[in-house]
CSV table of C-alpha atoms (C1' of nucleotides) in Angstrom, one decimal:
chain,number,residue,atom,x,y,z
A,1,MET,CA,-142.3,122.0,-102.6
A,2,THR,CA,-143.8,125.3,-103.1
A,3,GLY,CA,-141.5,127.8,-105.0
A,4,ALA,CA,-140.2,125.1,-107.4
A,5,GLY,CA,-140.7,125.6,-111.2
A,6,ARG,CA,-143.2,128.2,-112.3
A,7,PRO,CA,-141.2,131.3,-113.2
A,8,ALA,CA,-144.4,133.5,-112.5
A,9,PRO,CA,-144.7,134.6,-116.2
A,10,ALA,CA,-148.0,136.7,-115.6
A,11,PRO,CA,-148.3,137.8,-112.1
A,12,ALA,CA,-150.8,140.4,-113.1
A,13,ALA,CA,-153.6,138.0,-113.1
A,14,ALA,CA,-152.4,135.1,-111.1
A,15,TRP,CA,-155.4,135.0,-109.3
A,16,ARG,CA,-157.3,134.1,-112.4
A,17,ASP,CA,-155.1,131.2,-113.2
A,18,PHE,CA,-156.2,127.8,-111.9
A,19,PRO,CA,-153.8,125.0,-112.7
A,20,PRO,CA,-154.8,121.5,-112.2
A,21,LEU,CA,-154.9,120.9,-108.3
A,22,ALA,CA,-152.0,118.6,-107.3
A,23,LEU,CA,-152.9,117.4,-103.7
A,24,ALA,CA,-151.0,114.6,-101.9
A,25,PRO,CA,-152.9,111.3,-102.6
A,26,PRO,CA,-154.5,111.0,-99.0
A,27,LEU,CA,-155.7,114.6,-99.3
A,28,ALA,CA,-157.1,114.0,-102.8
A,29,GLY,CA,-158.9,110.9,-101.7
A,30,ALA,CA,-160.3,112.5,-98.5
A,31,LEU,CA,-161.6,115.4,-100.5
A,32,GLN,CA,-163.4,113.1,-103.0
A,33,ALA,CA,-164.9,111.0,-100.1
A,34,PHE,CA,-165.9,114.1,-98.1
A,35,VAL,CA,-167.7,115.5,-101.0
A,36,GLU,CA,-169.6,112.3,-102.0
A,37,LEU,CA,-170.4,111.2,-98.4
A,38,GLY,CA,-169.7,114.0,-96.0
A,39,TYR,CA,-167.1,114.0,-93.3
A,40,HIS,CA,-168.9,111.5,-91.0
A,41,GLY,CA,-170.1,109.4,-93.8
A,42,ALA,CA,-166.6,108.8,-95.3
A,43,THR,CA,-164.5,106.3,-93.7
A,44,ILE,CA,-160.7,105.9,-93.5
A,45,ARG,CA,-160.8,102.8,-95.6
A,46,ASP,CA,-162.7,104.8,-98.2
A,47,ILE,CA,-160.1,107.5,-98.2
A,48,ALA,CA,-157.2,105.0,-98.3
A,49,ARG,CA,-158.7,103.1,-101.2
A,50,ARG,CA,-159.2,106.3,-103.2
A,51,ALA,CA,-155.6,107.3,-102.4
A,52,GLY,CA,-154.3,103.9,-103.5
A,53,LEU,CA,-153.0,103.2,-100.1
A,54,SER,CA,-153.7,101.0,-97.1
A,55,VAL,CA,-155.1,102.4,-93.9
A,56,PRO,CA,-151.8,102.7,-92.1
A,57,GLY,CA,-150.5,104.2,-95.3
A,58,VAL,CA,-152.9,107.1,-94.8
A,59,TYR,CA,-151.9,107.5,-91.1
A,60,HIS,CA,-148.3,107.6,-92.0
A,61,HIS,CA,-148.9,111.0,-93.5
A,62,PHE,CA,-151.7,112.4,-91.5
A,63,PRO,CA,-152.4,111.6,-87.7
A,64,SER,CA,-156.1,111.4,-88.0
A,65,LYS,CA,-159.1,111.9,-90.2
A,66,GLN,CA,-159.9,115.2,-88.5
A,67,HIS,CA,-156.3,116.4,-89.6
A,68,LEU,CA,-157.3,115.6,-93.2
A,69,LEU,CA,-160.2,117.8,-93.1
A,70,VAL,CA,-158.6,120.6,-91.3
A,71,ALA,CA,-155.6,120.4,-93.8
A,72,LEU,CA,-158.0,120.7,-96.7
A,73,LEU,CA,-159.9,123.7,-95.2
A,74,ASP,CA,-156.7,125.5,-94.3
A,75,LEU,CA,-155.3,125.0,-97.8
A,76,THR,CA,-158.7,126.2,-99.3
A,77,MET,CA,-158.9,129.4,-97.2
A,78,ASP,CA,-155.1,130.2,-97.8
A,79,ASP,CA,-155.5,129.9,-101.5
A,80,LEU,CA,-158.9,131.9,-101.5
A,81,LEU,CA,-157.6,134.7,-99.3
A,82,THR,CA,-154.4,135.0,-101.4
A,83,ARG,CA,-156.3,135.3,-104.6
A,84,SER,CA,-158.9,137.7,-103.2
A,85,ARG,CA,-156.2,140.0,-102.0
A,86,GLN,CA,-154.5,140.1,-105.3
A,87,ALA,CA,-157.8,140.6,-107.2
A,88,ARG,CA,-158.6,143.5,-105.0
A,89,ALA,CA,-155.3,145.2,-105.2
A,90,GLN,CA,-155.6,145.2,-108.9
A,91,GLY,CA,-158.8,147.2,-108.8
A,92,ASP,CA,-159.1,151.0,-109.1
A,93,GLY,CA,-161.9,152.4,-107.1
A,94,PRO,CA,-164.7,150.5,-105.2
A,95,VAL,CA,-166.7,149.4,-108.3
A,96,GLU,CA,-163.7,147.7,-109.9
A,97,ARG,CA,-162.4,146.3,-106.7
A,98,PHE,CA,-165.8,144.9,-105.8
A,99,SER,CA,-166.2,143.3,-109.3
A,100,ARG,CA,-162.8,141.7,-109.2
A,101,VAL,CA,-163.2,140.3,-105.7
A,102,VAL,CA,-166.6,139.0,-106.8
A,103,GLU,CA,-165.1,137.4,-110.0
A,104,CYS,CA,-162.4,135.9,-107.9
A,105,LEU,CA,-164.9,134.3,-105.5
A,106,ALA,CA,-166.9,133.0,-108.4
A,107,LEU,CA,-163.9,131.7,-110.3
A,108,PHE,CA,-162.6,129.9,-107.2
A,109,HIS,CA,-165.9,128.2,-106.4
A,110,MET,CA,-166.0,126.8,-109.8
A,111,HIS,CA,-162.3,126.0,-110.5
A,112,ARG,CA,-161.9,124.6,-107.0
A,113,ARG,CA,-165.3,123.3,-106.8
A,114,ASP,CA,-164.7,120.5,-104.3
A,115,LEU,CA,-162.7,122.5,-102.0
A,116,GLY,CA,-165.3,125.2,-102.0
A,117,PHE,CA,-168.1,122.7,-101.4
A,118,ILE,CA,-166.6,121.2,-98.3
A,119,GLY,CA,-165.6,124.8,-97.2
A,120,ALA,CA,-169.2,125.6,-97.0
A,121,SER,CA,-170.7,122.3,-95.9
A,122,GLU,CA,-168.2,120.8,-93.5
A,123,MET,CA,-167.4,123.6,-91.2
A,124,ARG,CA,-169.6,122.0,-88.4
A,125,SER,CA,-167.4,118.8,-88.5
A,126,VAL,CA,-164.3,120.8,-87.6
A,127,ALA,CA,-163.4,120.6,-83.9
A,128,GLU,CA,-162.2,123.5,-81.9
A,129,PRO,CA,-159.9,125.3,-81.9
A,130,ALA,CA,-159.6,124.9,-85.7
A,131,ARG,CA,-163.1,125.8,-86.4
A,132,SER,CA,-162.7,129.3,-84.8
A,133,ARG,CA,-159.4,129.9,-86.7
A,134,ILE,CA,-160.9,128.9,-90.1
A,135,ALA,CA,-164.1,130.7,-89.3
A,136,ALA,CA,-162.2,133.9,-88.7
A,137,THR,CA,-160.6,133.6,-92.2
A,138,ARG,CA,-164.0,133.2,-93.6
A,139,THR,CA,-165.2,136.3,-91.8
A,140,GLU,CA,-162.1,138.2,-93.3
A,141,GLN,CA,-163.2,137.0,-96.8
A,142,GLN,CA,-166.8,138.3,-96.1
A,143,ARG,CA,-165.5,141.6,-94.8
A,144,MET,CA,-163.4,142.2,-97.9
A,145,VAL,CA,-166.6,142.3,-100.0
A,146,ASP,CA,-168.4,144.3,-97.1
A,147,ASP,CA,-165.9,147.0,-97.2
A,148,GLU,CA,-166.2,147.5,-101.0
A,149,VAL,CA,-169.8,147.6,-100.9
A,150,GLU,CA,-169.9,150.2,-98.0
A,151,GLU,CA,-167.2,152.3,-99.6
A,152,GLY,CA,-169.2,152.2,-103.0
A,153,CYS,CA,-172.3,153.4,-101.1
A,154,ARG,CA,-170.4,156.1,-99.4
A,155,ARG,CA,-169.3,157.5,-102.7
A,156,GLY,CA,-172.7,157.1,-104.3
A,157,LEU,CA,-171.6,154.6,-106.8
A,158,PHE,CA,-173.9,151.9,-105.2
A,159,ARG,CA,-177.4,152.5,-103.9
A,160,ALA,CA,-177.9,149.5,-101.8
A,161,PRO,CA,-180.5,150.2,-99.0
A,162,HIS,CA,-178.7,147.7,-96.8
A,163,PRO,CA,-175.2,147.3,-97.8
A,164,HIS,CA,-174.3,144.7,-95.3
A,165,GLU,CA,-177.2,142.5,-96.4
A,166,ALA,CA,-176.4,143.0,-100.0
A,167,ALA,CA,-172.8,141.9,-99.4
A,168,ARG,CA,-173.8,138.8,-97.7
A,169,ALA,CA,-176.2,137.9,-100.5
A,170,VAL,CA,-173.3,138.5,-103.0
A,171,VAL,CA,-171.1,136.1,-101.1
A,172,THR,CA,-173.8,133.6,-100.6
A,173,LEU,CA,-174.5,133.4,-104.3
A,174,CYS,CA,-170.8,132.7,-105.0
A,175,THR,CA,-170.3,130.0,-102.3
A,176,ALA,CA,-173.4,128.2,-103.5
A,177,LEU,CA,-171.9,127.9,-107.0
A,178,PRO,CA,-170.3,124.3,-106.3
A,179,GLN,CA,-173.9,123.0,-105.5
A,180,TRP,CA,-174.9,123.2,-109.1
A,181,TRP,CA,-172.1,124.4,-111.5
A,182,SER,CA,-170.4,121.5,-113.3
A,183,PRO,CA,-167.4,121.7,-115.7
A,184,SER,CA,-169.2,119.4,-118.0
A,185,GLY,CA,-172.2,121.7,-118.1
A,186,PRO,CA,-173.0,124.1,-121.0
A,187,GLN,CA,-171.4,127.2,-119.4
A,188,SER,CA,-167.7,127.9,-118.9
A,189,ALA,CA,-166.5,129.1,-115.4
A,190,GLU,CA,-165.3,132.4,-117.0
A,191,LEU,CA,-168.8,133.0,-118.5
A,192,VAL,CA,-170.6,132.3,-115.3
A,193,ALA,CA,-168.1,134.5,-113.2
A,194,ARG,CA,-168.9,137.4,-115.6
A,195,GLU,CA,-172.6,136.7,-115.2
A,196,TYR,CA,-172.2,136.7,-111.4
A,197,VAL,CA,-170.4,140.0,-111.4
A,198,ASP,CA,-173.4,141.5,-113.2
A,199,PHE,CA,-175.8,139.8,-110.7
A,200,SER,CA,-173.7,141.3,-107.9
A,201,LEU,CA,-173.7,144.8,-109.4
A,202,ASP,CA,-177.5,144.5,-109.7
A,203,LEU,CA,-177.7,143.5,-106.1
A,204,VAL,CA,-175.8,146.5,-104.9
A,205,ARG,CA,-177.6,148.7,-107.3
A,206,ALA,CA,-174.5,150.0,-109.0
A,207,ALA,CA,-175.1,153.0,-111.3
A,208,ARG,CA,-175.2,151.8,-114.9
B,1,MET,CA,-204.2,114.0,-86.7
B,2,THR,CA,-204.2,116.6,-89.5
B,3,GLY,CA,-207.5,118.2,-90.1
B,4,ALA,CA,-208.4,118.4,-86.4
B,5,GLY,CA,-208.9,121.9,-84.8
B,6,ARG,CA,-207.9,125.0,-86.8
B,7,PRO,CA,-211.1,126.2,-88.5
B,8,ALA,CA,-209.0,128.0,-91.2
B,9,PRO,CA,-210.0,131.6,-90.4
B,10,ALA,CA,-207.8,133.3,-92.9
B,11,PRO,CA,-207.2,131.1,-96.0
B,12,ALA,CA,-206.1,134.2,-98.0
B,13,ALA,CA,-202.6,134.2,-96.5
B,14,ALA,CA,-202.3,130.8,-94.9
B,15,TRP,CA,-199.1,130.4,-96.7
B,16,ARG,CA,-197.6,133.2,-94.6
B,17,ASP,CA,-198.8,131.6,-91.3
B,18,PHE,CA,-196.1,129.6,-89.5
B,19,PRO,CA,-197.4,128.1,-86.3
B,20,PRO,CA,-195.0,126.5,-84.0
B,21,LEU,CA,-193.9,123.2,-85.7
B,22,ALA,CA,-195.4,120.2,-83.8
B,23,LEU,CA,-193.3,117.1,-84.8
B,24,ALA,CA,-193.5,113.7,-83.2
B,25,PRO,CA,-190.7,113.5,-80.6
B,26,PRO,CA,-188.5,111.1,-82.6
B,27,LEU,CA,-188.8,113.4,-85.7
B,28,ALA,CA,-188.0,116.5,-83.7
B,29,GLY,CA,-185.1,114.8,-82.1
B,30,ALA,CA,-183.8,113.6,-85.4
B,31,LEU,CA,-184.1,117.0,-86.9
B,32,GLN,CA,-182.1,118.7,-84.1
B,33,ALA,CA,-179.4,116.0,-84.3
B,34,PHE,CA,-179.1,116.0,-88.1
B,35,VAL,CA,-178.8,119.8,-88.0
B,36,GLU,CA,-176.1,119.8,-85.5
B,37,LEU,CA,-174.1,116.9,-86.6
B,38,GLY,CA,-175.3,115.9,-90.0
B,39,TYR,CA,-177.0,112.6,-90.9
B,40,HIS,CA,-174.1,110.3,-90.6
B,41,GLY,CA,-172.6,112.2,-87.6
B,42,ALA,CA,-176.0,111.8,-85.7
B,43,THR,CA,-176.5,108.5,-83.8
B,44,ILE,CA,-179.8,106.7,-83.0
B,45,ARG,CA,-178.8,107.1,-79.4
B,46,ASP,CA,-178.5,110.8,-79.8
B,47,ILE,CA,-181.9,110.9,-81.4
B,48,ALA,CA,-183.5,108.8,-78.8
B,49,ARG,CA,-182.1,111.1,-76.0
B,50,ARG,CA,-183.3,114.2,-77.6
B,51,ALA,CA,-186.7,112.5,-78.1
B,52,GLY,CA,-186.8,111.4,-74.4
B,53,LEU,CA,-187.0,107.8,-75.5
B,54,SER,CA,-184.9,104.7,-75.5
B,55,VAL,CA,-183.4,103.3,-78.6
B,56,PRO,CA,-186.1,100.7,-79.2
B,57,GLY,CA,-188.6,103.4,-78.4
B,58,VAL,CA,-187.4,105.3,-81.5
B,59,TYR,CA,-187.6,102.1,-83.5
B,60,HIS,CA,-191.2,101.5,-82.4
B,61,HIS,CA,-192.3,104.5,-84.4
B,62,PHE,CA,-189.8,104.5,-87.3
B,63,PRO,CA,-188.2,101.4,-88.8
B,64,SER,CA,-184.7,103.0,-89.5
B,65,LYS,CA,-182.7,106.0,-89.3
B,66,GLN,CA,-183.0,106.5,-93.0
B,67,HIS,CA,-186.8,106.6,-92.6
B,68,LEU,CA,-186.5,109.4,-90.2
B,69,LEU,CA,-184.5,111.5,-92.6
B,70,VAL,CA,-186.9,110.7,-95.5
B,71,ALA,CA,-190.0,111.5,-93.4
B,72,LEU,CA,-188.4,115.0,-92.6
B,73,LEU,CA,-187.6,115.7,-96.2
B,74,ASP,CA,-191.1,114.7,-97.4
B,75,LEU,CA,-192.8,116.7,-94.8
B,76,THR,CA,-190.6,119.6,-95.7
B,77,MET,CA,-191.3,119.6,-99.4
B,78,ASP,CA,-194.9,118.9,-99.0
B,79,ASP,CA,-195.3,121.9,-96.9
B,80,LEU,CA,-193.1,124.1,-99.1
B,81,LEU,CA,-194.9,123.2,-102.3
B,82,THR,CA,-198.3,123.6,-100.8
B,83,ARG,CA,-197.4,127.1,-99.6
B,84,SER,CA,-195.7,128.1,-102.8
B,85,ARG,CA,-198.7,127.0,-104.9
B,86,GLN,CA,-200.9,129.1,-102.6
B,87,ALA,CA,-198.6,132.1,-102.9
B,88,ARG,CA,-198.5,132.0,-106.6
B,89,ALA,CA,-202.2,131.5,-107.1
B,90,GLN,CA,-202.9,134.7,-105.2
B,91,GLY,CA,-200.7,136.9,-107.3
B,92,ASP,CA,-201.9,138.8,-110.3
B,93,GLY,CA,-199.5,139.0,-113.3
B,94,PRO,CA,-195.8,137.6,-113.4
B,95,VAL,CA,-194.3,140.4,-111.2
B,96,GLU,CA,-196.8,139.8,-108.3
B,97,ARG,CA,-196.6,136.0,-108.6
B,98,PHE,CA,-192.8,136.1,-108.8
B,99,SER,CA,-192.7,138.3,-105.8
B,100,ARG,CA,-195.0,136.2,-103.8
B,101,VAL,CA,-193.3,132.9,-104.5
B,102,VAL,CA,-190.0,134.5,-103.4
B,103,GLU,CA,-191.5,136.0,-100.3
B,104,CYS,CA,-192.9,132.4,-99.6
B,105,LEU,CA,-189.5,130.7,-100.2
B,106,ALA,CA,-187.8,133.2,-98.0
B,107,LEU,CA,-190.3,133.0,-95.2
B,108,PHE,CA,-190.2,129.2,-95.1
B,109,HIS,CA,-186.5,129.0,-94.9
B,110,MET,CA,-186.5,131.3,-91.8
B,111,HIS,CA,-189.7,130.2,-90.0
B,112,ARG,CA,-188.7,126.4,-90.8
B,113,ARG,CA,-185.1,127.0,-90.8
B,114,ASP,CA,-184.1,123.6,-89.6
B,115,LEU,CA,-186.2,121.8,-92.0
B,116,GLY,CA,-184.8,124.1,-94.8
B,117,PHE,CA,-181.3,123.5,-93.7
B,118,ILE,CA,-181.4,119.7,-93.9
B,119,GLY,CA,-183.4,119.9,-97.1
B,120,ALA,CA,-180.5,121.7,-98.7
B,121,SER,CA,-177.7,119.8,-97.0
B,122,GLU,CA,-178.7,116.2,-96.5
B,123,MET,CA,-180.0,115.2,-99.9
B,124,ARG,CA,-176.8,113.3,-100.6
B,125,SER,CA,-177.7,111.1,-97.5
B,126,VAL,CA,-180.9,109.9,-99.0
B,127,ALA,CA,-180.8,106.5,-100.6
B,128,GLU,CA,-182.7,105.8,-103.8
B,129,PRO,CA,-185.4,105.7,-104.8
B,130,ALA,CA,-186.5,108.3,-102.2
B,131,ARG,CA,-183.7,110.7,-103.4
B,132,SER,CA,-185.1,110.8,-107.0
B,133,ARG,CA,-188.7,111.4,-105.7
B,134,ILE,CA,-187.7,114.2,-103.5
B,135,ALA,CA,-185.3,115.8,-106.0
B,136,ALA,CA,-188.2,115.9,-108.4
B,137,THR,CA,-190.2,118.0,-105.9
B,138,ARG,CA,-187.3,120.4,-105.7
B,139,THR,CA,-187.0,120.7,-109.4
B,140,GLU,CA,-190.8,121.6,-109.4
B,141,GLN,CA,-190.2,124.2,-106.8
B,142,GLN,CA,-187.4,125.6,-109.1
B,143,ARG,CA,-189.6,125.5,-112.1
B,144,MET,CA,-192.3,127.4,-110.4
B,145,VAL,CA,-189.8,130.5,-110.2
B,146,ASP,CA,-188.3,129.8,-113.6
B,147,ASP,CA,-191.7,130.1,-115.2
B,148,GLU,CA,-192.6,133.4,-113.8
B,149,VAL,CA,-189.3,134.9,-114.5
B,150,GLU,CA,-189.5,133.7,-118.2
B,151,GLU,CA,-193.1,135.0,-118.5
B,152,GLY,CA,-192.0,138.2,-117.0
B,153,CYS,CA,-189.2,138.6,-119.5
B,154,ARG,CA,-191.5,137.6,-122.4
B,155,ARG,CA,-193.9,140.4,-121.4
B,156,GLY,CA,-191.1,142.8,-121.0
B,157,LEU,CA,-191.7,143.4,-117.3
B,158,PHE,CA,-188.3,141.7,-116.5
B,159,ARG,CA,-185.0,142.3,-118.6
B,160,ALA,CA,-182.8,139.5,-117.2
B,161,PRO,CA,-180.3,138.7,-119.9
B,162,HIS,CA,-180.4,135.0,-118.8
B,163,PRO,CA,-183.7,134.3,-117.1
B,164,HIS,CA,-182.9,130.7,-116.2
B,165,GLU,CA,-179.7,131.7,-114.5
B,166,ALA,CA,-181.3,134.6,-112.7
B,167,ALA,CA,-184.1,132.3,-111.3
B,168,ARG,CA,-181.6,129.8,-110.0
B,169,ALA,CA,-179.7,132.8,-108.3
B,170,VAL,CA,-183.0,133.8,-106.7
B,171,VAL,CA,-183.7,130.2,-105.4
B,172,THR,CA,-180.1,129.9,-104.2
B,173,LEU,CA,-180.4,133.2,-102.1
B,174,CYS,CA,-183.5,131.9,-100.3
B,175,THR,CA,-182.3,128.4,-99.7
B,176,ALA,CA,-179.1,129.6,-98.2
B,177,LEU,CA,-181.1,131.7,-95.5
B,178,PRO,CA,-181.0,129.0,-92.9
B,179,GLN,CA,-177.1,129.1,-93.0
B,180,TRP,CA,-176.9,132.6,-91.4
B,181,TRP,CA,-180.3,133.9,-90.3
B,182,SER,CA,-181.3,133.5,-86.9
B,183,PRO,CA,-184.6,134.3,-85.0
B,184,SER,CA,-182.6,135.8,-82.3
B,185,GLY,CA,-180.8,138.0,-84.7
B,186,PRO,CA,-181.6,141.8,-85.2
B,187,GLN,CA,-183.9,141.3,-88.2
B,188,SER,CA,-187.4,139.7,-88.3
B,189,ALA,CA,-188.2,137.2,-90.9
B,190,GLU,CA,-190.7,139.3,-92.4
B,191,LEU,CA,-188.4,142.2,-92.8
B,192,VAL,CA,-185.7,139.9,-94.5
B,193,ALA,CA,-188.3,138.3,-96.7
B,194,ARG,CA,-189.3,141.8,-98.0
B,195,GLU,CA,-185.7,142.7,-98.5
B,196,TYR,CA,-185.2,139.5,-100.5
B,197,VAL,CA,-188.1,140.2,-102.8
B,198,ASP,CA,-186.4,143.4,-103.6
B,199,PHE,CA,-183.1,141.6,-104.2
B,200,SER,CA,-184.8,139.2,-106.5
B,201,LEU,CA,-186.5,142.0,-108.4
B,202,ASP,CA,-183.0,143.5,-108.9
B,203,LEU,CA,-181.6,140.1,-110.1
B,204,VAL,CA,-184.3,139.9,-112.8
B,205,ARG,CA,-184.1,143.7,-113.5
B,206,ALA,CA,-187.6,144.3,-113.0
B,207,ALA,CA,-188.9,147.6,-114.3
B,208,ARG,CA,-189.1,150.0,-111.4
C,1,DG,C1',-122.1,96.2,-96.6
C,2,DA,C1',-123.9,97.8,-92.2
C,3,DG,C1',-127.0,100.7,-90.3
C,4,DA,C1',-130.6,104.2,-90.3
C,5,DC,C1',-134.8,105.7,-92.0
C,6,DG,C1',-139.0,106.9,-94.8
C,7,DA,C1',-142.7,104.7,-96.8
C,8,DC,C1',-145.6,101.6,-96.4
C,9,DC,C1',-148.8,96.9,-95.2
C,10,DG,C1',-151.5,92.8,-92.8
C,11,DA,C1',-153.6,92.0,-88.6
C,12,DT,C1',-156.1,93.4,-84.8
C,13,DC,C1',-157.5,96.5,-81.1
C,14,DG,C1',-161.4,98.5,-78.1
C,15,DA,C1',-165.2,101.4,-79.0
C,16,DT,C1',-169.3,102.4,-81.1
C,17,DC,C1',-172.5,101.8,-84.7
C,18,DG,C1',-177.6,100.7,-86.4
C,19,DA,C1',-180.7,97.3,-85.3
C,20,DT,C1',-183.2,93.4,-82.7
C,21,DC,C1',-184.7,90.4,-79.0
C,22,DG,C1',-187.6,89.3,-75.2
C,23,DG,C1',-189.7,91.3,-72.1
C,24,DT,C1',-193.0,94.8,-68.9
C,25,DT,C1',-196.4,98.2,-68.3
C,26,DG,C1',-200.8,100.6,-68.7
C,27,DC,C1',-205.2,101.1,-70.7
C,28,DG,C1',-209.5,100.4,-73.2
C,29,DA,C1',-212.9,96.8,-74.9
C,30,DG,C1',-215.9,93.0,-73.9
D,1,DC,C1',-211.6,90.2,-64.6
D,2,DT,C1',-209.3,89.2,-68.6
D,3,DC,C1',-207.8,89.6,-73.1
D,4,DG,C1',-205.4,92.4,-76.6
D,5,DC,C1',-202.4,95.6,-78.0
D,6,DA,C1',-199.9,99.9,-78.4
D,7,DA,C1',-195.9,101.9,-76.3
D,8,DC,C1',-192.3,101.4,-74.6
D,9,DC,C1',-187.3,99.5,-72.1
D,10,DG,C1',-182.7,96.7,-70.6
D,11,DA,C1',-179.7,93.9,-72.7
D,12,DT,C1',-177.3,92.5,-76.5
D,13,DC,C1',-176.4,91.2,-81.4
D,14,DG,C1',-173.0,91.3,-85.6
D,15,DA,C1',-170.8,94.8,-88.1
D,16,DT,C1',-167.9,98.5,-88.8
D,17,DC,C1',-165.7,102.3,-87.0
D,18,DG,C1',-161.0,105.3,-86.2
D,19,DA,C1',-156.7,104.0,-84.8
D,20,DT,C1',-152.5,101.2,-83.7
D,21,DC,C1',-149.1,97.3,-83.5
D,22,DG,C1',-145.1,95.0,-85.2
D,23,DG,C1',-143.1,94.0,-89.3
D,24,DT,C1',-141.2,94.5,-94.5
D,25,DC,C1',-139.1,96.6,-98.1
D,26,DG,C1',-136.2,99.8,-100.8
D,27,DT,C1',-133.0,103.6,-100.7
D,28,DC,C1',-129.5,106.5,-99.0
D,29,DT,C1',-125.2,107.4,-96.2
D,30,DC,C1',-120.9,106.6,-94.7
DNA sequence: GAGACGACCGATCGATCGATCGGTTGCGAG
DNA sequence: CTCGCAACCGATCGATCGATCGGTCGTCTC
């Protein structure tokens, strides 16, 4: 499945490339239903209808409704972490690394808006032990921003009085993007992402 | 019920005063259950148990589960709007008015964390026409910040390149506070509120 | 062309959901 | 003492939930 096609023509900015998301029908149906109704509000019949399947048709591919949610969240965090690591690896110095990770976070939460939305809103519906595992990857994502802010402060490039709080504010801004940004709105994802990099540089009081 | 007791000794900063929230038992139970499980995940039996009542005991006071949610959201927006108007009325000039409204928003989402949390997360579970009504009050709250930012930019006190976007970012930061702030954490609500006023002044690029 | 198997579906399971019914209790007014 | 009513409760309603059962259909193998 993975590894087919795509000769990876521009690996330099693969983290900025968001091809149309191709999910298996049950996952795509579950994603839509969870976004509109929430995990508990969505029914298996709902999901099956959106997937163009019967109820047993869904259960043929996934053993339970809970597994659908976990699969979506795993897929989300895998993609986000991979992109963030690429984005950071490309940056030179804390300011550039910070800026690219923020841009990546913002782009992801707009181009993968639905995934980002349930990633932020449905964690409480995930049963253990999956919850702890996924929460750990979210912590790792947060720490990636934390580290750059702290390093920037140490080198005098940022002047945030409370680096940790500023980093949390930056991540919060990006993860909240799916709540209001829409592809049919007036602003493109790329424009907003640049704007949010500026916002984030303001929040950490980067030297201008 | 309201209007009893409290001789209003310090009306000057009533919007900064957060006495322990005294909700009717079914509302308090519903609030806890909604926060922990979400609207659809919470059952009437859950709510009744937390309220120390039987199921019909809950229905004696509220006609449906939906009414419990709407009552909580109405109560939330009433309190928040009242406080915000007081906070703004006290300020002199756009900078001070902006700062006070942000402080009010931040304080509310920490001292009334649970209410603020479901206010942000359970809007999609509200049926029409209540949803439109409550959404309108949230728009009014947003506009209150919008207006001050725009006025500040017009007078040259703020230098936000995109005032509307900056205002949305400010509100987003405050409404996300219930997601991570905890009264048992290391920082007091008042400290964080001051910090968030600073963050917000950074976001609108207030002259320092 | 026989057999195995993946990909489904109609029918239905027990459990649980939100909501309701017909009571019982306690208290304040007359 | 009795009436009226607010404040409940045990039992139960029909509907719907997540999940499962046994079966069908097409395709691929040998």
